[in-house]
Every structure is written in C-alpha cells, then in structure tokens.
Amino acid sequence: MNERMTGQFIPGNSVLHRLDARAKLICFIVLIAVVILAHSVIGYALVLAFTAALIIISKLPLSTAIGSVKRMFWFFVLIFIMNALFFSSENAIWSWWIISLSKDGMVQGFNVVFRVIVILLMANVFTLVTPPLETTHAIQSLLKPLKLVGLPADEIAMIISVAIQFIPTLLQEADTVKKAQIARGARFESRKLHERAAAMLPLIVPIFLSAFKKADELAMAMEARGYRGEKYRTHRKNGAMALGSYFAIFICCVLCAAEIVL
C-alpha cells in the first residue's frame, strides 16, 4: 500500500498550497472547460504543458500525482478499444459483424481517453494540495447563490466534501481486500484477461458493503454529536482572496480563451 493515496491531502508550502481554496476550485472548473474545448494538436499540447506545470509547481511526487492514472490504465485501454471498434462504421479500416475499426473511432477514443486522463490528473492535484476542510468552505462559498432559488447549498457542499474525504478510505479498504484475495489465490497479475476480470469480482461486494457501513457509522457519529443540519451551524467567515488568487483565475481564463481561439 502506498503511503500517500489518491485524494489524501499532502501538506506543503508550494504556490498551489498557498492559493485560496475558492480560487483553486474556480480554476479547476475553468480548466475542465479548457480540456473539453481542446481539439487541435496545439490545443492538446497546451493542455499537457499546463498540466505538467501544475504538477511541477505543486512540488508533489510524480508517482503520487499520476498514481490514479496508473491504476486505471486498463480502464483507459478499454475505453479506447470500445470507441475504436464501435464509434463509426463509415470509412472502416476493418469490419466484422457489428465491429468496425475506423480512423474516426480511434480519434474519438484518443479524445475521450486524453480528456479523462487530464481531468483526473487535475482533480488529483487539487485534492492533494487542498485541505478537506478548506474544500468544504470553498464549495459552500461558491454555492451560496443557489440559496436564492431554494436549493440547500450547505447540505450539497457537505455531501461533496464527505465524498471527497472518503476516497482515500475506500482505496485503503480496496487494497486490504485485494491483499486478502491474493492470499486466497486470486490472480490479479495474470496475463489472461478473463482471469483478471474474475479476480476483480470478489472485490466489488466487500467494498460496497464497507462503504455503506462507513456511511452508517458516520451518520450515527454526526447524530451523536448533535448535528441537525447546516442552518444550525456557525461558519468561519471567508476573507477576501489575495491578489495571487485572482491572478491564478485570470491565467486559467486566458488559457480557456486561447483554446476557444485555437
């Protein structure tokens, strides 16, 4: 088990660590739009360069920053193959029955995989450089306008922040179950695809049961401590964002504009 897991905050003194959590959340949303807008080679290169710069500026270990991507390698391979074989039957390079390998399908598969990987990297960097409590306050602050239309912004922020904090816990639980299955003869490293798929099935039920159990324990703990909803809680007042936070948002908006132009 890695000492540092996906979604677990790593204390530091980098520029990204010192940025206001609200600015980081806004930048993350804008960067998702940037990734979606990227369609040209120059656009892809710009997104990759910016993502690499974020990892370097954050001073995170490379293995930690890209850990979630490495674990999902076969998932990305599957997405690419599905798009390459089933996306389009026009101008097919090779076809058989309902399967049709086409250039358009391969391009679409690359686009989907590229976008998911980059967004996953950015999300990983965001959670690694932002304390969970600050993430909660940032979400609450940005969702405040929703109160005007009657939506429970504080409750939504609480749900999202709890879900983010549960990611490392569930990963640790999955690793524990996986080791137990390996001790019982499961072949997760087998080269045969059907054996690896069969070995993954016993992981699903225990992880789901563990997630429901931990959610129930959390609910009882909150009840025992007198939690009665966000409207009965006091909140820390958020101060004004520093100039550096506004500059970070400006840079992300410029990047978004550049992708639109490209």
Coordinates of N, CA, C and O in Angstrom, one line a residue, residues 66-185:
I66 N 0.4 11.1 -10.4 CA -0.2 10.4 -11.5 C -0.6 9.0 -11.1 O -0.9 8.1 -11.9
G67 N -0.6 8.7 -9.8 CA -0.9 7.4 -9.2 C -2.3 6.9 -9.7 O -2.5 5.7 -10.1
S68 N -3.3 7.8 -9.7 CA -4.7 7.4 -10.0 C -4.8 7.0 -11.5 O -5.5 6.1 -11.8
V69 N -4.0 7.6 -12.3 CA -4.0 7.3 -13.8 C -3.4 6.0 -14.0 O -3.9 5.2 -14.8
K70 N -2.3 5.7 -13.3 CA -1.6 4.4 -13.5 C -2.5 3.2 -13.1 O -2.6 2.2 -13.7
R71 N -3.3 3.4 -12.0 CA -4.2 2.4 -11.5 C -5.3 2.1 -12.5 O -5.9 1.0 -12.5
M72 N -5.7 3.1 -13.3 CA -6.8 3.0 -14.2 C -6.4 2.7 -15.7 O -7.1 2.9 -16.6
F73 N -5.1 2.2 -15.8 CA -4.6 2.0 -17.2 C -5.5 1.1 -18.1 O -5.8 1.5 -19.2
W74 N -5.9 0.0 -17.6 CA -6.7 -0.9 -18.3 C -8.1 -0.4 -18.6 O -8.7 -0.7 -19.6
F75 N -8.6 0.4 -17.7 CA -9.9 1.1 -18.0 C -9.8 2.0 -19.2 O -10.6 2.0 -20.1
F76 N -8.7 2.8 -19.3 CA -8.5 3.6 -20.4 C -8.3 2.9 -21.7 O -8.7 3.3 -22.8
V77 N -7.6 1.7 -21.6 CA -7.4 0.9 -22.8 C -8.7 0.4 -23.3 O -9.0 0.4 -24.5
L78 N -9.6 0.0 -22.4 CA -10.9 -0.5 -22.7 C -11.8 0.6 -23.4 O -12.4 0.3 -24.4
I79 N -11.7 1.8 -22.9 CA -12.4 2.9 -23.5 C -12.0 3.2 -24.9 O -12.8 3.4 -25.8
F80 N -10.7 3.2 -25.1 CA -10.1 3.4 -26.4 C -10.6 2.3 -27.4 O -11.0 2.6 -28.5
I81 N -10.5 1.1 -27.0 CA -10.9 0.0 -27.9 C -12.4 0.0 -28.2 O -12.8 -0.2 -29.4
M82 N -13.2 0.3 -27.2 CA -14.6 0.4 -27.5 C -15.0 1.5 -28.5 O -15.8 1.3 -29.4
N83 N -14.3 2.6 -28.3 CA -14.6 3.7 -29.3 C -14.0 3.4 -30.7 O -14.6 3.7 -31.7
A84 N -12.8 2.8 -30.7 CA -12.2 2.4 -32.0 C -13.0 1.4 -32.8 O -13.1 1.4 -34.0
L85 N -13.7 0.5 -32.1 CA -14.4 -0.6 -32.7 C -15.9 -0.3 -33.0 O -16.5 -1.0 -33.8
F86 N -16.5 0.6 -32.2 CA -17.9 0.7 -32.3 C -18.4 2.2 -32.6 O -19.6 2.4 -32.6
F87 N -17.5 3.1 -32.7 CA -17.9 4.5 -32.8 C -18.5 4.8 -34.2 O -19.5 5.5 -34.3
S88 N -17.9 4.4 -35.2 CA -18.4 4.7 -36.6 C -18.1 3.5 -37.5 O -17.1 2.9 -37.4
S89 N -19.0 3.3 -38.4 CA -18.9 2.3 -39.5 C -18.5 2.8 -40.8 O -18.3 2.1 -41.8
E90 N -18.4 4.2 -40.9 CA -18.0 4.8 -42.2 C -16.5 4.8 -42.3 O -15.8 5.0 -41.4
N91 N -16.0 4.6 -43.6 CA -14.6 4.5 -43.9 C -13.9 3.5 -43.0 O -12.8 3.9 -42.4
A92 N -14.5 2.4 -42.8 CA -13.9 1.4 -41.9 C -12.6 0.8 -42.4 O -12.5 0.5 -43.6
I93 N -11.6 0.7 -41.6 CA -10.4 0.0 -41.9 C -10.6 -1.5 -42.0 O -10.0 -2.2 -42.8
W94 N -11.4 -2.0 -41.0 CA -11.7 -3.4 -41.0 C -13.0 -3.6 -40.3 O -13.3 -2.9 -39.3
S95 N -13.8 -4.5 -40.7 CA -15.2 -4.7 -40.1 C -15.5 -6.1 -40.1 O -15.2 -6.9 -41.0
W96 N -16.3 -6.5 -39.1 CA -16.8 -7.9 -39.0 C -18.1 -7.8 -38.1 O -18.0 -7.3 -36.9
W97 N -19.2 -8.2 -38.6 CA -20.5 -8.2 -37.8 C -20.8 -6.8 -37.4 O -20.9 -5.9 -38.2
I98 N -20.9 -6.6 -36.0 CA -21.2 -5.2 -35.5 C -19.9 -4.5 -35.2 O -19.9 -3.3 -34.8
I99 N -18.8 -5.1 -35.4 CA -17.5 -4.5 -35.1 C -16.9 -3.8 -36.3 O -16.9 -4.4 -37.4
S100 N -16.5 -2.6 -36.1 CA -16.0 -1.8 -37.3 C -14.8 -0.9 -36.8 O -15.1 0.1 -36.1
L101 N -13.6 -1.3 -37.2 CA -12.5 -0.5 -36.8 C -12.3 0.7 -37.8 O -12.2 0.4 -39.0
S102 N -12.4 1.9 -37.3 CA -12.3 3.1 -38.2 C -11.3 4.1 -37.6 O -11.1 4.1 -36.4
K103 N -10.9 5.0 -38.5 CA -10.0 6.0 -38.1 C -10.7 7.0 -37.2 O -10.2 7.5 -36.2
D104 N -12.0 7.3 -37.6 CA -12.8 8.2 -36.7 C -12.9 7.7 -35.3 O -12.9 8.4 -34.3
G105 N -13.1 6.4 -35.2 CA -13.3 5.7 -33.9 C -12.0 5.8 -33.1 O -12.1 6.1 -31.9
M106 N -10.9 5.6 -33.7 CA -9.6 5.7 -33.0 C -9.3 7.2 -32.5 O -8.9 7.4 -31.4
V107 N -9.7 8.1 -33.4 CA -9.5 9.5 -33.0 C -10.5 9.9 -31.8 O -10.1 10.5 -30.9
Q108 N -11.7 9.4 -31.9 CA -12.6 9.6 -30.8 C -12.2 9.0 -29.5 O -12.3 9.5 -28.4
G109 N -11.6 7.7 -29.6 CA -11.1 7.0 -28.5 C -10.0 7.8 -27.8 O -9.9 7.9 -26.6
F110 N -9.1 8.3 -28.7 CA -8.0 9.1 -28.1 C -8.5 10.4 -27.4 O -8.0 10.7 -26.4
N111 N -9.5 11.1 -28.1 CA -10.0 12.3 -27.5 C -10.6 12.0 -26.1 O -10.4 12.8 -25.1
V112 N -11.4 11.0 -26.0 CA -12.1 10.6 -24.7 C -11.0 10.3 -23.6 O -11.1 10.8 -22.5
V113 N -10.1 9.4 -24.0 CA -9.1 9.0 -23.0 C -8.2 10.2 -22.6 O -7.9 10.3 -21.4
F114 N -7.8 11.0 -23.5 CA -7.0 12.2 -23.2 C -7.7 13.1 -22.2 O -7.1 13.5 -21.2
R115 N -8.9 13.4 -22.5 CA -9.7 14.3 -21.6 C -9.9 13.7 -20.2 O -9.7 14.4 -19.2
V116 N -10.2 12.5 -20.2 CA -10.4 11.9 -18.9 C -9.1 11.8 -18.1 O -9.1 12.1 -16.9
I117 N -8.0 11.5 -18.7 CA -6.7 11.4 -18.0 C -6.3 12.8 -17.5 O -5.9 12.9 -16.3
V118 N -6.4 13.8 -18.3 CA -6.0 15.2 -17.9 C -6.9 15.7 -16.8 O -6.4 16.3 -15.8
I119 N -8.2 15.5 -16.9 CA -9.1 16.0 -15.8 C -8.8 15.2 -14.5 O -8.9 15.8 -13.4
L120 N -8.6 13.9 -14.6 CA -8.2 13.1 -13.5 C -7.0 13.6 -12.8 O -6.9 13.7 -11.6
L121 N -5.9 14.0 -13.6 CA -4.7 14.5 -13.1 C -4.9 15.8 -12.3 O -4.4 16.0 -11.2
M122 N -5.7 16.7 -13.0 CA -6.0 18.0 -12.3 C -6.8 17.8 -11.0 O -6.5 18.5 -10.0
A123 N -7.8 16.9 -11.0 CA -8.6 16.7 -9.8 C -7.7 16.1 -8.7 O -7.8 16.5 -7.5
N124 N -6.7 15.2 -9.1 CA -5.8 14.6 -8.1 C -4.9 15.7 -7.5 O -4.7 15.8 -6.3
V125 N -4.4 16.6 -8.3 CA -3.5 17.7 -7.8 C -4.4 18.6 -6.9 O -3.9 19.0 -5.8
F126 N -5.6 18.9 -7.3 CA -6.5 19.8 -6.5 C -6.7 19.2 -5.1 O -6.5 19.9 -4.1
T127 N -7.0 17.9 -5.0 CA -7.3 17.3 -3.7 C -6.0 17.1 -2.9 O -6.1 17.2 -1.6
L128 N -4.9 16.9 -3.6 CA -3.6 16.7 -2.8 C -3.1 18.0 -2.2 O -2.3 18.0 -1.2
V129 N -3.4 19.2 -2.8 CA -2.9 20.4 -2.3 C -3.9 21.3 -1.5 O -3.6 22.4 -1.1
T130 N -5.1 20.7 -1.4 CA -6.1 21.5 -0.7 C -6.7 20.7 0.5 O -7.2 19.6 0.3
P131 N -6.6 21.2 1.7 CA -7.1 20.5 2.9 C -8.6 20.3 2.8 O -9.3 21.2 2.2
P132 N -9.2 19.2 3.2 CA -10.6 18.9 3.0 C -11.5 19.9 3.6 O -12.5 20.2 3.0
L133 N -11.1 20.5 4.8 CA -12.0 21.5 5.4 C -12.1 22.7 4.6 O -13.1 23.4 4.4
E134 N -10.9 23.1 3.9 CA -10.9 24.3 3.1 C -11.7 24.0 1.8 O -12.4 24.9 1.3
T135 N -11.7 22.8 1.3 CA -12.5 22.4 0.2 C -14.0 22.6 0.5 O -14.8 23.1 -0.3
T136 N -14.4 22.2 1.7 CA -15.8 22.3 2.1 C -16.2 23.8 2.1 O -17.3 24.1 1.6
H137 N -15.4 24.6 2.8 CA -15.7 26.0 2.8 C -15.8 26.7 1.5 O -16.6 27.5 1.2
A138 N -14.9 26.2 0.6 CA -14.9 26.8 -0.8 C -16.1 26.4 -1.5 O -16.7 27.3 -2.2
I139 N -16.5 25.2 -1.4 CA -17.8 24.7 -2.1 C -19.0 25.5 -1.5 O -19.9 25.9 -2.3
Q140 N -19.0 25.6 -0.2 CA -20.1 26.3 0.4 C -20.2 27.8 -0.1 O -21.3 28.3 -0.3
S141 N -19.0 28.4 -0.2 CA -19.0 29.8 -0.6 C -19.4 30.0 -2.0 O -20.2 30.9 -2.3
L142 N -19.0 29.1 -2.9 CA -19.4 29.2 -4.3 C -20.8 28.8 -4.6 O -21.4 29.2 -5.6
L143 N -21.4 27.9 -3.7 CA -22.8 27.5 -3.9 C -23.8 28.4 -3.2 O -25.0 28.2 -3.3
K144 N -23.3 29.4 -2.5 CA -24.3 30.3 -1.8 C -25.4 30.9 -2.7 O -26.5 31.0 -2.3
P145 N -25.0 31.3 -4.0 CA -26.1 31.9 -4.8 C -27.3 30.9 -5.0 O -28.4 31.3 -5.3
L146 N -27.0 29.6 -4.9 CA -28.1 28.6 -5.1 C -29.2 28.7 -4.0 O -30.3 28.3 -4.2
K147 N -28.9 29.3 -2.9 CA -29.9 29.5 -1.8 C -31.0 30.4 -2.3 O -32.1 30.3 -1.8
L148 N -30.7 31.3 -3.2 CA -31.7 32.2 -3.7 C -32.8 31.5 -4.5 O -33.9 32.1 -4.6
V149 N -32.5 30.3 -5.0 CA -33.6 29.6 -5.7 C -34.1 28.4 -4.9 O -34.7 27.5 -5.4
G150 N -33.7 28.4 -3.6 CA -34.2 27.4 -2.6 C -33.5 26.1 -2.6 O -33.9 25.2 -1.9
L151 N -32.3 26.0 -3.2 CA -31.5 24.8 -3.1 C -30.7 24.8 -1.9 O -30.1 25.8 -1.5
P152 N -30.5 23.6 -1.2 CA -29.8 23.5 0.0 C -28.3 23.5 -0.2 O -27.6 22.4 -0.3
A153 N -27.7 24.7 -0.5 CA -26.3 24.8 -0.9 C -25.3 24.2 0.2 O -24.4 23.5 -0.1
D154 N -25.6 24.4 1.5 CA -24.7 24.0 2.5 C -24.8 22.4 2.6 O -23.7 21.8 2.8
E155 N -25.9 21.8 2.5 CA -26.0 20.4 2.5 C -25.3 19.7 1.3 O -24.6 18.7 1.5
I156 N -25.4 20.4 0.1 CA -24.7 19.9 -1.0 C -23.2 19.9 -0.8 O -22.5 19.0 -1.2
A157 N -22.8 21.0 -0.3 CA -21.3 21.2 0.0 C -20.8 20.1 1.0 O -19.8 19.5 0.8
M158 N -21.6 19.8 2.0 CA -21.3 18.8 3.0 C -21.2 17.4 2.3 O -20.2 16.7 2.5
I159 N -22.1 17.1 1.5 CA -22.1 15.8 0.8 C -20.9 15.7 -0.1 O -20.2 14.6 -0.1
I160 N -20.6 16.7 -0.9 CA -19.4 16.6 -1.8 C -18.1 16.5 -1.0 O -17.3 15.7 -1.4
S161 N -18.0 17.3 0.1 CA -16.8 17.2 0.8 C -16.6 15.9 1.5 O -15.5 15.3 1.6
V162 N -17.7 15.3 2.0 CA -17.6 14.0 2.7 C -17.2 12.9 1.6 O -16.4 12.0 1.9
A163 N -17.8 13.0 0.4 CA -17.5 12.1 -0.6 C -16.0 12.1 -1.0 O -15.3 11.1 -1.2
I164 N -15.4 13.4 -1.1 CA -14.0 13.5 -1.4 C -13.1 12.9 -0.3 O -12.1 12.2 -0.6
Q165 N -13.5 13.1 0.9 CA -12.7 12.6 2.0 C -12.8 11.1 2.2 O -11.9 10.4 2.8
F166 N -13.8 10.5 1.6 CA -14.0 9.0 1.6 C -13.1 8.3 0.6 O -13.0 7.1 0.7
I167 N -12.6 9.0 -0.4 CA -11.9 8.4 -1.5 C -10.7 7.6 -0.9 O -10.5 6.5 -1.2
P168 N -9.8 8.3 -0.1 CA -8.6 7.5 0.4 C -9.0 6.3 1.3 O -8.4 5.3 1.3
T169 N -10.1 6.5 2.1 CA -10.6 5.4 2.9 C -11.0 4.2 2.1 O -10.6 3.1 2.4
L170 N -11.7 4.4 1.1 CA -12.2 3.3 0.2 C -11.1 2.7 -0.6 O -11.0 1.5 -0.8
L171 N -10.1 3.5 -1.0 CA -8.9 2.9 -1.6 C -8.1 2.0 -0.7 O -7.6 1.0 -1.1
Q172 N -8.0 2.5 0.6 CA -7.3 1.6 1.5 C -8.1 0.4 1.8 O -7.5 -0.7 1.9
E173 N -9.4 0.5 1.9 CA -10.2 -0.7 2.0 C -10.1 -1.7 0.8 O -10.0 -2.9 1.0
A174 N -10.1 -1.1 -0.4 CA -9.9 -1.9 -1.6 C -8.6 -2.7 -1.6 O -8.5 -3.8 -2.0
D175 N -7.5 -2.0 -1.1 CA -6.2 -2.6 -1.1 C -6.1 -3.7 -0.1 O -5.5 -4.8 -0.3
T176 N -6.8 -3.5 1.1 CA -6.8 -4.6 2.1 C -7.6 -5.8 1.6 O -7.1 -6.9 1.8
V177 N -8.7 -5.6 0.9 CA -9.5 -6.7 0.4 C -8.7 -7.4 -0.7 O -8.7 -8.7 -0.8
K178 N -8.0 -6.6 -1.5 CA -7.2 -7.2 -2.6 C -6.1 -8.1 -2.1 O -5.9 -9.2 -2.6
K179 N -5.4 -7.7 -1.0 CA -4.4 -8.5 -0.4 C -4.9 -9.8 0.2 O -4.3 -10.8 0.1
A180 N -6.1 -9.6 0.8 CA -6.8 -10.8 1.3 C -7.1 -11.8 0.2 O -7.0 -13.0 0.4
Q181 N -7.6 -11.3 -0.9 CA -8.0 -12.2 -2.0 C -6.7 -12.8 -2.7 O -6.7 -14.0 -3.1
I182 N -5.6 -12.1 -2.7 CA -4.3 -12.6 -3.2 C -3.9 -13.8 -2.3 O -3.4 -14.8 -2.8
A183 N -4.0 -13.6 -1.0 CA -3.6 -14.6 -0.1 C -4.5 -15.9 -0.3 O -4.0 -17.0 0.1
R184 N -5.7 -15.7 -0.8 CA -6.6 -16.9 -1.1 C -6.4 -17.4 -2.5 O -7.2 -18.3 -2.9
G185 N -5.5 -16.9 -3.2 CA -5.2 -17.5 -4.6 C -5.7 -16.7 -5.7 O -5.6 -17.1 -6.9

